[in-house]
CSV table of C-alpha atoms and ligand atoms in Angstrom, one decimal:
chain,number,residue,atom,x,y,z
Q,1,MET,CA,-0.2,0.4,-0.2
Q,2,MET,CA,2.5,2.5,1.3
Q,3,LYS,CA,5.0,1.1,-1.6
Q,4,PHE,CA,1.7,2.4,-4.6
Q,5,LYS,CA,1.7,5.6,-2.1
Q,6,SER,CA,5.2,6.6,-2.7
Q,7,LEU,CA,5.5,5.6,-6.2
Q,8,GLY,CA,2.4,8.2,-7.1
Q,9,LEU,CA,4.4,10.9,-5.3
Q,10,SER,CA,7.8,10.3,-6.5
Q,11,LEU,CA,6.3,10.4,-9.9
Q,12,ILE,CA,8.9,12.6,-11.9
Q,13,ILE,CA,9.0,15.4,-15.0
Q,14,VAL,CA,12.2,14.1,-17.0
Q,15,PHE,CA,12.8,17.3,-20.1
Q,16,LEU,CA,13.8,15.3,-23.4
Q,17,LEU,CA,16.4,17.7,-24.9
Q,18,SER,CA,17.6,16.6,-28.6
Q,19,GLY,CA,17.8,12.8,-27.2
Q,20,LYS,CA,19.8,13.1,-23.9
Q,21,LEU,CA,18.0,14.2,-20.5
Q,22,PHE,CA,18.7,16.6,-18.9
Q,23,SER,CA,16.6,17.7,-15.7
Q,24,GLN,CA,13.7,17.3,-13.4
Q,25,GLN,CA,11.1,18.5,-11.4
Q,26,THR,CA,8.0,17.2,-10.0
Q,27,VAL,CA,4.0,18.9,-10.9
Q,28,LYS,CA,3.1,21.6,-8.8
Q,29,ARG,CA,-0.5,23.1,-8.1
Q,30,ASP,CA,-1.8,25.3,-9.9
Q,31,PRO,CA,-3.2,27.4,-7.6
Q,32,ASN,CA,-6.6,28.9,-8.8
Q,33,ILE,CA,-7.5,25.5,-8.9
Q,34,SER,CA,-6.5,25.2,-4.8
Q,35,GLU,CA,-8.4,28.4,-4.3
Q,36,LEU,CA,-11.9,26.6,-6.1
Q,37,VAL,CA,-10.5,23.1,-3.6
Q,38,ASN,CA,-11.3,24.9,-0.9
Q,39,GLU,CA,-14.5,26.5,-1.4
Q,40,VAL,CA,-15.8,22.7,-1.4
Q,41,SER,CA,-17.6,23.0,2.2
Q,42,ALA,CA,-18.6,20.7,4.5
Q,43,SER,CA,-21.1,22.8,6.2
Q,44,ASN,CA,-23.1,23.1,2.7
Q,45,LEU,CA,-22.8,19.6,2.3
Q,46,GLU,CA,-25.0,18.6,5.4
Q,47,GLN,CA,-27.4,21.3,4.5
Q,48,LEU,CA,-27.9,19.4,1.0
Q,49,ILE,CA,-27.9,16.1,2.6
Q,50,LYS,CA,-29.9,17.2,5.4
Q,51,LYS,CA,-32.8,19.3,2.9
Q,52,LEU,CA,-32.7,16.1,0.6
Q,53,VAL,CA,-33.3,13.7,3.5
Q,54,SER,CA,-36.4,16.2,4.4
Q,55,PHE,CA,-38.5,15.3,1.3
Q,56,GLN,CA,-39.0,11.5,3.7
Q,57,THR,CA,-38.9,9.7,0.5
Q,58,ARG,CA,-36.7,9.7,-2.9
Q,59,HIS,CA,-38.2,6.4,-4.3
Q,60,THR,CA,-38.2,6.6,-7.7
Q,61,LEU,CA,-42.2,5.0,-7.8
Q,62,SER,CA,-43.2,7.6,-4.6
Q,63,ASP,CA,-45.5,10.7,-5.2
Q,64,THR,CA,-44.2,13.3,-7.8
Q,65,LEU,CA,-47.2,15.6,-6.7
Q,66,SER,CA,-46.7,17.0,-3.2
Q,67,LYS,CA,-44.3,19.9,-2.4
Q,68,THR,CA,-42.6,18.9,0.8
Q,69,THR,CA,-42.9,14.8,0.7
Q,70,GLY,CA,-41.7,12.3,-2.3
Q,71,ILE,CA,-39.6,12.4,-5.5
Q,72,GLY,CA,-41.5,15.1,-6.9
Q,73,ALA,CA,-40.5,17.2,-4.5
Q,74,ALA,CA,-37.1,15.8,-4.5
Q,75,ARG,CA,-36.7,16.8,-8.3
Q,76,SER,CA,-38.0,19.9,-8.4
Q,77,TRP,CA,-36.0,21.2,-5.3
Q,78,ILE,CA,-32.3,19.5,-7.3
Q,79,LYS,CA,-33.3,21.8,-10.2
Q,80,SER,CA,-34.0,25.4,-8.8
Q,81,GLU,CA,-31.0,24.9,-7.0
Q,82,PHE,CA,-29.0,23.8,-10.0
Q,83,GLU,CA,-31.3,27.2,-11.1
Q,84,LYS,CA,-29.5,29.1,-7.7
Q,85,TYR,CA,-26.4,29.2,-9.2
Q,86,GLY,CA,-27.2,29.2,-12.8
Q,87,GLN,CA,-27.6,33.2,-11.4
Q,88,ALA,CA,-23.6,33.1,-10.6
Q,89,SER,CA,-22.4,31.7,-13.9
Q,90,ASN,CA,-24.5,34.9,-15.8
Q,91,GLY,CA,-26.7,33.0,-17.3
Q,92,ARG,CA,-23.9,30.0,-18.7
Q,93,LEU,CA,-25.3,26.7,-16.3
Q,94,GLN,CA,-28.3,24.8,-18.9
Q,95,VAL,CA,-30.4,23.3,-16.7
Q,96,SER,CA,-33.1,20.9,-17.7
Q,97,TYR,CA,-34.6,17.7,-17.0
Q,98,ASP,CA,-34.3,15.0,-18.8
Q,99,THR,CA,-37.5,13.6,-18.7
Q,100,PHE,CA,-38.6,9.3,-20.4
Q,101,THR,CA,-40.2,7.1,-19.9
Q,102,GLN,CA,-39.6,4.1,-18.6
Q,103,ALA,CA,-41.3,0.7,-19.1
Q,104,ALA,CA,-42.1,-1.3,-16.5
Q,105,ASP,CA,-39.9,-5.1,-15.8
Q,106,GLY,CA,-41.6,-7.6,-14.3
Q,107,ARG,CA,-39.4,-6.4,-11.5
Q,108,ARG,CA,-38.8,-3.2,-10.1
Q,109,ILE,CA,-41.4,-0.7,-12.1
Q,110,THR,CA,-44.8,-2.3,-11.9
Q,111,SER,CA,-46.0,-0.1,-14.9
Q,112,PRO,CA,-44.9,2.8,-16.7
Q,113,VAL,CA,-43.9,6.0,-15.0
Q,114,VAL,CA,-42.3,9.0,-16.2
Q,115,LEU,CA,-39.3,9.6,-14.4
Q,116,LYS,CA,-36.6,12.8,-15.1
Q,117,ASN,CA,-32.8,13.4,-14.1
Q,118,VAL,CA,-32.0,16.4,-13.0
Q,119,ILE,CA,-28.9,18.1,-15.5
Q,120,ALA,CA,-27.2,21.3,-15.6
Q,121,ILE,CA,-24.9,21.5,-18.0
Q,122,LEU,CA,-22.0,24.4,-18.5
Q,123,PRO,CA,-20.8,24.6,-22.2
Q,124,GLY,CA,-17.2,25.4,-22.6
Q,125,THR,CA,-15.8,28.3,-23.8
Q,126,ASP,CA,-13.2,26.8,-26.9
Q,127,PRO,CA,-15.6,25.7,-29.4
Q,128,ALA,CA,-13.4,23.9,-30.9
Q,129,ASP,CA,-13.3,21.6,-27.5
Q,130,LYS,CA,-15.7,19.1,-27.3
Q,131,ARG,CA,-15.2,17.3,-24.8
Q,132,MET,CA,-17.8,16.4,-22.1
Q,133,LEU,CA,-16.4,16.0,-18.9
Q,134,LEU,CA,-20.4,14.3,-16.1
Q,135,VAL,CA,-19.9,13.9,-13.0
Q,136,SER,CA,-23.1,11.9,-10.5
Q,137,GLY,CA,-24.8,10.8,-7.6
Q,138,HIS,CA,-27.9,9.0,-7.7
Q,139,TYR,CA,-31.3,11.3,-5.5
Q,140,ASP,CA,-33.5,8.4,-5.6
Q,141,SER,CA,-33.1,6.6,-2.3
Q,142,ARG,CA,-34.9,2.6,-0.9
Q,143,VAL,CA,-35.4,1.1,2.5
Q,144,THR,CA,-35.1,-2.1,3.1
Q,145,ASP,CA,-38.5,-3.7,0.5
Q,146,VAL,CA,-36.6,-2.5,-2.7
Q,147,MET,CA,-40.6,-1.7,-3.5
Q,148,ASN,CA,-41.7,0.2,-0.6
Q,149,ILE,CA,-42.4,3.7,-2.3
Q,150,LYS,CA,-44.3,5.1,1.5
Q,151,ASP,CA,-42.1,5.1,4.5
Q,152,PHE,CA,-39.4,6.7,5.5
Q,153,ALA,CA,-36.1,6.5,3.7
Q,154,PRO,CA,-33.8,9.0,4.5
Q,155,GLY,CA,-30.8,7.5,1.4
Q,156,ALA,CA,-28.8,10.1,3.7
Q,157,ASN,CA,-25.4,8.4,2.7
Q,158,ASP,CA,-27.0,6.6,-0.2
Q,159,ASP,CA,-27.4,8.5,-2.2
Q,160,ALA,CA,-27.5,12.1,-0.8
Q,161,SER,CA,-23.9,12.1,0.0
Q,162,GLY,CA,-23.3,12.0,-4.1
Q,163,THR,CA,-26.3,14.4,-5.3
Q,164,ALA,CA,-24.7,16.4,-2.5
Q,165,ALA,CA,-21.5,16.5,-4.3
Q,166,ILE,CA,-22.6,17.4,-7.6
Q,167,LEU,CA,-24.4,20.3,-6.1
Q,168,GLU,CA,-21.5,21.7,-4.2
Q,169,MET,CA,-19.2,21.4,-7.7
Q,170,CYS,CA,-21.6,22.9,-9.8
Q,171,ARG,CA,-22.0,26.0,-6.8
Q,172,VAL,CA,-18.3,26.7,-7.0
Q,173,LEU,CA,-17.6,26.0,-10.7
Q,174,SER,CA,-19.7,27.1,-12.7
Q,175,LYS,CA,-18.6,30.4,-11.8
Q,176,GLN,CA,-14.9,29.5,-14.1
Q,177,LYS,CA,-14.9,29.1,-17.7
Q,178,PHE,CA,-13.2,25.6,-18.7
Q,179,SER,CA,-12.4,24.7,-22.1
Q,180,CYS,CA,-14.4,22.1,-22.7
Q,181,THR,CA,-17.9,21.5,-21.1
Q,182,LEU,CA,-18.7,20.1,-17.5
Q,183,VAL,CA,-21.9,18.2,-16.8
Q,184,PHE,CA,-23.2,17.9,-13.6
Q,185,VAL,CA,-26.5,14.8,-13.3
Q,186,ALA,CA,-28.5,14.3,-10.4
Q,187,MET,CA,-29.7,10.0,-11.9
Q,188,VAL,CA,-33.5,9.1,-10.9
Q,189,GLY,CA,-34.6,5.5,-10.7
Q,190,GLU,CA,-30.5,3.7,-9.8
Q,191,GLU,CA,-32.0,1.8,-7.0
Q,192,GLN,CA,-34.8,0.3,-9.1
Q,193,GLY,CA,-32.4,-1.1,-11.7
Q,194,LEU,CA,-30.0,1.6,-12.9
Q,195,TYR,CA,-32.4,3.3,-14.7
Q,196,GLY,CA,-31.8,6.7,-15.1
Q,197,ALA,CA,-28.6,6.7,-16.0
Q,198,THR,CA,-28.6,3.6,-18.8
Q,199,ASN,CA,-31.7,6.5,-20.9
Q,200,LEU,CA,-28.9,9.7,-20.4
Q,201,ALA,CA,-25.7,6.6,-22.1
Q,202,LYS,CA,-28.1,6.4,-25.0
Q,203,ARG,CA,-29.4,9.7,-25.2
Q,204,ALA,CA,-25.5,10.7,-25.4
Q,205,LYS,CA,-24.8,8.6,-27.4
Q,206,GLU,CA,-27.2,9.1,-29.9
Q,207,GLU,CA,-26.8,12.5,-29.9
Q,208,GLY,CA,-22.8,12.9,-30.1
Q,209,TRP,CA,-22.2,13.8,-27.5
Q,210,ASN,CA,-18.5,13.3,-26.7
Q,211,VAL,CA,-18.1,11.9,-23.3
Q,212,HIS,CA,-14.6,11.7,-22.2
Q,213,LEU,CA,-15.4,11.2,-18.2
Q,214,LEU,CA,-17.9,10.4,-15.6
Q,215,MET,CA,-17.2,10.1,-12.5
Q,216,ASN,CA,-20.0,8.6,-10.7
Q,217,ASN,CA,-20.5,9.4,-7.2
Q,218,ASP,CA,-22.2,6.8,-5.1
Q,219,ILE,CA,-22.3,5.8,-1.8
Q,220,VAL,CA,-19.5,8.8,-0.8
Q,221,GLY,CA,-19.8,10.2,3.1
Q,222,ASN,CA,-19.8,7.1,5.8
Q,223,SER,CA,-15.6,6.1,6.9
Q,224,TYR,CA,-17.0,3.8,9.9
Q,225,GLY,CA,-16.3,0.1,9.0
Q,226,MET,CA,-19.4,-1.9,10.3
Q,227,GLU,CA,-16.5,-5.1,11.1
Q,228,THR,CA,-13.8,-3.1,12.1
Q,229,ASP,CA,-15.0,-0.8,13.9
Q,230,LEU,CA,-12.2,1.6,12.4
Q,231,LYS,CA,-12.7,5.0,11.0
Q,232,ASP,CA,-10.8,6.0,7.4
Q,233,ASN,CA,-11.3,9.2,6.5
Q,234,LYS,CA,-8.1,9.2,4.6
Q,235,SER,CA,-8.9,6.9,1.9
Q,236,VAL,CA,-11.6,6.4,-1.6
Q,237,ARG,CA,-11.8,3.6,-3.5
Q,238,VAL,CA,-12.0,4.6,-7.2
Q,239,PHE,CA,-13.6,1.5,-9.4
Q,240,SER,CA,-12.8,0.7,-13.7
Q,241,GLU,CA,-12.8,-1.7,-15.6
Q,242,GLY,CA,-9.8,-2.9,-17.2
Q,243,VAL,CA,-11.3,-4.2,-20.4
Q,244,SER,CA,-13.8,-2.0,-21.9
Q,245,ALA,CA,-17.2,-3.2,-21.9
Q,246,SER,CA,-18.2,-2.1,-25.4
Q,247,GLU,CA,-14.9,-3.8,-26.9
Q,248,THR,CA,-15.4,-5.1,-30.5
Q,249,PRO,CA,-13.4,-8.3,-31.5
Q,250,ALA,CA,-10.7,-5.4,-33.4
Q,251,GLN,CA,-10.3,-3.9,-30.2
Q,252,ALA,CA,-9.4,-6.9,-28.8
Q,253,ALA,CA,-7.8,-8.7,-31.4
Q,254,ALA,CA,-5.4,-5.1,-30.6
Q,255,ARG,CA,-5.7,-5.1,-27.0
Q,256,GLN,CA,-4.4,-9.3,-27.2
Q,257,SER,CA,-1.2,-8.3,-29.1
Q,258,ALA,CA,-0.5,-5.5,-27.4
Q,259,GLY,CA,-1.1,-6.6,-23.8
Q,260,THR,CA,-3.3,-3.5,-23.0
Q,261,GLU,CA,-5.8,-5.5,-21.0
Q,262,ASN,CA,-4.5,-3.3,-18.3
Q,263,ASP,CA,-5.3,0.5,-20.2
Q,264,GLY,CA,-8.7,0.3,-21.8
Q,265,LYS,CA,-10.6,3.4,-20.7
Q,266,ALA,CA,-11.9,3.7,-17.8
Q,267,ARG,CA,-8.8,2.9,-15.9
Q,268,GLN,CA,-6.8,5.5,-18.2
Q,269,ALA,CA,-9.0,7.4,-16.5
Q,270,ALA,CA,-8.5,6.7,-13.2
Q,271,ARG,CA,-5.0,7.1,-13.2
Q,272,TYR,CA,-5.7,9.9,-13.5
Q,273,ILE,CA,-8.0,11.2,-11.3
Q,274,LYS,CA,-5.8,9.6,-8.5
Q,275,GLU,CA,-2.3,11.7,-9.8
Q,276,VAL,CA,-4.5,14.5,-10.1
Q,277,ALA,CA,-6.8,14.3,-6.9
Q,278,GLU,CA,-3.6,13.8,-4.9
Q,279,ARG,CA,-1.7,16.2,-6.4
Q,280,TYR,CA,-4.5,18.6,-4.7
Q,281,VAL,CA,-6.2,17.1,-1.7
Q,282,ASP,CA,-4.4,16.4,1.6
Q,283,GLN,CA,-4.2,14.0,3.9
Q,284,LEU,CA,-6.5,11.7,1.0
Q,285,GLU,CA,-5.7,8.8,-1.1
Q,286,VAL,CA,-7.2,7.4,-3.7
Q,287,LYS,CA,-7.3,3.6,-4.3
Q,288,LEU,CA,-7.6,2.1,-7.8
Q,289,ILE,CA,-9.7,-1.0,-7.7
Q,290,TYR,CA,-9.1,-3.3,-10.6
Q,291,ARG,CA,-12.8,-4.1,-11.1
Q,292,ARG,CA,-16.3,-2.6,-12.1
Q,293,ASP,CA,-17.7,-2.7,-9.0
Q,294,ARG,CA,-18.3,-4.4,-5.8
Q,295,TYR,CA,-20.4,-7.5,-5.3
Q,296,LEU,CA,-23.4,-7.4,-5.2
Q,297,ARG,CA,-23.7,-4.2,-6.4
Q,298,GLY,CA,-23.5,-1.9,-9.2
Q,299,GLY,CA,-24.3,2.0,-10.4
Q,300,ASP,CA,-24.4,4.2,-13.1
Q,301,HIS,CA,-21.0,4.6,-14.0
Q,302,THR,CA,-21.7,0.8,-15.9
Q,303,PRO,CA,-24.3,2.2,-18.8
Q,304,PHE,CA,-21.7,5.5,-19.8
Q,305,SER,CA,-19.9,2.0,-19.9
Q,306,GLN,CA,-21.8,-0.3,-21.8
Q,307,GLN,CA,-21.7,2.6,-24.6
Q,308,GLY,CA,-18.7,3.6,-25.0
Q,309,PHE,CA,-17.2,5.6,-22.3
Q,310,ALA,CA,-14.7,5.8,-20.2
Q,311,ALA,CA,-17.2,5.8,-16.6
Q,312,VAL,CA,-15.6,5.2,-13.0
Q,313,ARG,CA,-17.4,5.1,-10.0
Q,314,ILE,CA,-15.9,6.9,-6.5
Q,315,THR,CA,-17.0,5.1,-3.7
Q,316,GLU,CA,-16.2,5.4,0.4
Q,317,MET,CA,-13.2,3.1,1.4
Q,318,ASN,CA,-15.3,1.3,4.1
Q,319,GLU,CA,-19.0,0.3,4.0
Q,320,ASP,CA,-21.8,0.5,6.9
Q,321,PHE,CA,-24.6,-2.2,5.3
Q,322,ASN,CA,-25.9,-1.5,8.0
Q,323,ARG,CA,-26.6,2.0,6.7
Q,324,GLN,CA,-27.3,1.1,2.8
Q,325,HIS,CA,-31.0,0.4,2.4
Q,326,GLN,CA,-32.4,-0.5,5.4
Q,327,ASP,CA,-35.9,0.5,7.2
Q,328,VAL,CA,-35.4,3.0,10.3
Q,329,ARG,CA,-35.8,1.3,12.7
Q,330,THR,CA,-34.1,0.6,16.7
Q,331,GLU,CA,-33.5,-3.3,17.1
Q,332,ASN,CA,-31.6,-4.8,20.5
Q,333,GLY,CA,-31.3,-1.2,20.7
Q,334,PHE,CA,-29.0,-1.2,17.6
Q,335,LYS,CA,-29.6,2.4,14.9
Q,336,TYR,CA,-30.3,1.3,11.5
Q,337,GLY,CA,-30.7,3.8,9.3
Q,338,ASP,CA,-28.9,6.4,6.5
Q,339,LEU,CA,-29.8,8.8,8.6
Q,340,PRO,CA,-27.8,12.4,8.3
Q,341,GLU,CA,-25.8,11.8,11.5
Q,342,TYR,CA,-23.7,8.8,10.0
Q,343,VAL,CA,-22.3,11.3,7.3
Q,344,ASP,CA,-18.6,12.6,7.7
Q,345,TYR,CA,-19.1,15.9,6.5
Q,346,ASN,CA,-15.4,16.2,6.5
Q,347,TYR,CA,-14.1,12.6,4.5
Q,348,LEU,CA,-17.0,14.0,1.3
Q,349,GLN,CA,-16.0,17.4,1.5
Q,350,LYS,CA,-12.6,15.6,0.6
Q,351,VAL,CA,-14.3,13.4,-2.1
Q,352,THR,CA,-14.7,16.4,-3.4
Q,353,ARG,CA,-12.5,18.3,-3.6
Q,354,MET,CA,-11.1,15.4,-5.0
Q,355,ASN,CA,-14.2,15.4,-8.3
Q,356,LEU,CA,-14.0,19.0,-8.6
Q,357,SER,CA,-9.6,19.1,-8.9
Q,358,VAL,CA,-10.0,16.3,-11.1
Q,359,MET,CA,-12.8,18.4,-13.2
Q,360,ALA,CA,-11.3,21.6,-13.0
Q,361,ASN,CA,-8.0,20.1,-13.9
Q,362,LEU,CA,-9.2,17.9,-17.2
Q,363,GLY,CA,-11.7,21.5,-17.7
Q,364,LEU,CA,-8.5,24.1,-18.0
Q,365,SER,CA,-6.9,21.1,-20.4
Q,366,THR,CA,-5.4,21.6,-24.1
Q,367,GLN,CA,-7.0,18.6,-25.8
Q,368,GLU,CA,-5.6,14.6,-25.9
Q,369,PRO,CA,-3.0,14.6,-28.6
Q,370,GLU,CA,-4.3,12.5,-31.6
Q,371,ASN,CA,-3.4,9.3,-33.8
Q,372,VAL,CA,-0.7,8.1,-31.4
Q,373,VAL,CA,1.3,5.9,-33.2
Q,374,VAL,CA,4.0,3.7,-31.8
Q,375,LEU,CA,6.7,2.7,-34.5
Q,376,THR,CA,6.8,-0.7,-34.6
Q,377,ALA,CA,8.7,-0.7,-38.5
Q,378,GLY,CA,11.9,-2.1,-37.5
Q,379,LEU,CA,13.4,-4.2,-34.7
Q,380,THR,CA,15.1,-1.5,-32.3
Q,381,ASN,CA,15.5,-1.5,-28.3
Q,382,LYS,CA,14.7,2.2,-28.7
Q,383,THR,CA,11.0,3.6,-29.0
Q,384,ALA,CA,9.9,5.5,-30.8
Q,385,LEU,CA,6.7,7.4,-31.0
Q,386,LYS,CA,4.7,10.1,-33.0
Q,387,TRP,CA,1.5,12.0,-32.8
Q,388,GLU,CA,-0.3,15.1,-34.2
Q,389,ALA,CA,-1.2,18.1,-32.2
Q,390,PRO,CA,-5.0,18.5,-31.1
Q,391,LYS,CA,-8.1,20.2,-32.0
Q,392,GLY,CA,-8.4,23.7,-30.9
Q,393,LYS,CA,-5.5,25.6,-27.8
Q,394,ALA,CA,-2.1,24.6,-29.3
Q,395,PRO,CA,-0.6,22.8,-25.7
Q,396,ALA,CA,2.6,23.6,-24.7
Q,397,GLY,CA,4.4,20.3,-25.2
Q,398,TYR,CA,3.0,16.7,-24.1
Q,399,TYR,CA,4.5,14.1,-21.9
Q,400,VAL,CA,5.4,10.9,-22.9
Q,401,LEU,CA,4.4,8.7,-19.9
Q,402,MET,CA,6.1,5.5,-19.2
Q,403,ARG,CA,5.8,2.4,-16.5
Q,404,GLU,CA,7.0,-1.1,-16.5
Q,405,THR,CA,4.1,-3.7,-18.0
Q,406,THR,CA,3.9,-4.7,-14.5
Q,407,SER,CA,3.5,-1.1,-12.7
Q,408,PRO,CA,-0.1,-0.1,-11.5
Q,409,PHE,CA,0.9,3.3,-11.9
Q,410,TRP,CA,2.4,5.6,-14.6
Q,411,GLU,CA,6.0,5.4,-13.3
Q,412,LYS,CA,7.7,8.4,-15.2
Q,413,LYS,CA,6.9,11.3,-17.8
Q,414,PHE,CA,8.9,12.9,-20.3
Q,415,PHE,CA,8.6,16.8,-21.7
Q,416,VAL,CA,8.5,17.2,-25.2
Q,417,LYS,CA,7.5,19.7,-27.2
Q,418,GLU,CA,7.8,18.3,-30.7
Q,419,ASN,CA,5.3,15.9,-32.1
Q,420,SER,CA,7.3,12.9,-31.3
Q,421,ALA,CA,10.0,11.4,-29.0
Q,422,THR,CA,12.4,8.8,-28.8
Q,423,LEU,CA,13.3,7.4,-26.0
Q,424,PRO,CA,16.6,5.0,-24.7
Q,425,TYR,CA,13.9,2.5,-23.7
Q,426,SER,CA,12.6,-0.6,-25.6
Q,427,LYS,CA,9.0,-0.5,-26.5
Q,428,ASP,CA,8.7,-4.1,-25.8
Q,429,ASN,CA,9.2,-4.0,-21.9
Q,430,TYR,CA,7.3,-0.8,-21.5
Q,431,PHE,CA,4.0,1.0,-21.6
Q,432,PHE,CA,3.7,4.2,-22.7
Q,433,GLY,CA,1.2,6.4,-23.3
Q,434,VAL,CA,1.3,10.4,-24.4
Q,435,GLN,CA,-0.7,13.8,-23.0
Q,436,SER,CA,-0.5,16.9,-23.8
Q,437,VAL,CA,-0.1,19.8,-21.4
Q,438,ASP,CA,-0.1,23.2,-21.1
Q,439,GLU,CA,1.2,26.3,-20.0
Q,440,ASN,CA,-0.1,26.5,-16.6
Q,441,GLY,CA,0.6,22.7,-15.8
Q,442,HIS,CA,-3.3,21.3,-17.0
Q,443,GLU,CA,-2.9,18.0,-18.7
Q,444,SER,CA,-5.5,15.9,-21.1
Q,445,LEU,CA,-6.6,12.8,-20.6
Q,446,VAL,CA,-4.0,9.3,-21.5
Q,447,VAL,CA,-3.6,8.5,-25.1
Q,448,ILE,CA,-2.5,4.7,-25.4
Q,449,PRO,CA,-0.2,4.7,-29.0
Q,450,ARG,CA,-1.1,2.1,-31.6
Q,451,SER,CA,1.0,0.3,-33.2
Q,452,GLY,CA,2.2,1.7,-37.1
Q,453,ARG,CA,4.8,2.8,-39.0
X,1,ZN,ZN1,-26.4,4.2,-4.4
């Protein structure tokens, strides 16, 4: 564990000039991003969660007519909250319902029902930058019986915590300008079968959204381990699949040939999240979990993976299952239920800051280099890479990233200004990637080269 941490911290940049390695430095924080990170407030998060809990139940099939209780009141409040932040964005934030009719499934949806995700879109400032970065949480809740639409279902941690995180991020970020488009989504229907996310992921595919990342925040506010009685407020998990759920046979053949089963889109994004979040958030270690999700559980990132987008799940390190999907009750003196008093707001603040730092760093970055190729025409013990400049704003340069084939994380970064690099390391013995970087150190996502001439 500590070994990974020290690897992450020791990541060095080497400047590559005329084939000679001549200097190195560690990556620094952008003070503007640090300021935004610090704006995320634990007390705001607490207020947001308590407000969400006050609707009594946010069950997907609960009442939509009352102004004070049920999912209808909850979604309308979330929308009004986004709209409030929108006023501070000079009208740039576009707030809407993503409305659809969910068919009965003979399981957790008994008859066709109109459902609404709540979405806030902050358009990017560069028309040539079509990237879209999404963060989500689900606002529906449940108790022990997933079909119980009446009883108190506070869902403070699952998943008012994720919903509060995206609201607070939207409050801070919508006052700023980013090169690409940021999207904040409160999803519906998660507990009934990931219906809100499934519908939105399909829509994103059909409408050609250029989704570069979805960070799904689900159960992000508890730091207490049920069995261990240990508090862990210093770690957070990022679940990512290695091989994309949407992989085609041609992609599978390329993966098998290059051995890139550990370099799928979601896995790459997870590495990026770890590097950036640990740069900006103190006392937080990002644990990469190399799997899609936990046993017996699913989440809203998976429908996005299935549509071919890079999507990960962010979840607390420890879980307290006595406080998830439970009827609120006292049994033998023990209080069950997903109540606001069991949320660790300082921990949730860190997780929200982590998300925000990634959105900001990526939102400010130049786009990824295109047509990244590792030259495999001849047999040589060196590695030659070439690529084309990204669309939109020109980067200050590029990082060529390198790691041992057995290493979970990138270990070296070579800075180059040109659109090619030749390194004195064999392409057979290491993995490589390329990302663009601007003059303030904001990096794009990493592109894994394809083999070519
Ligand atoms: Zn959940």
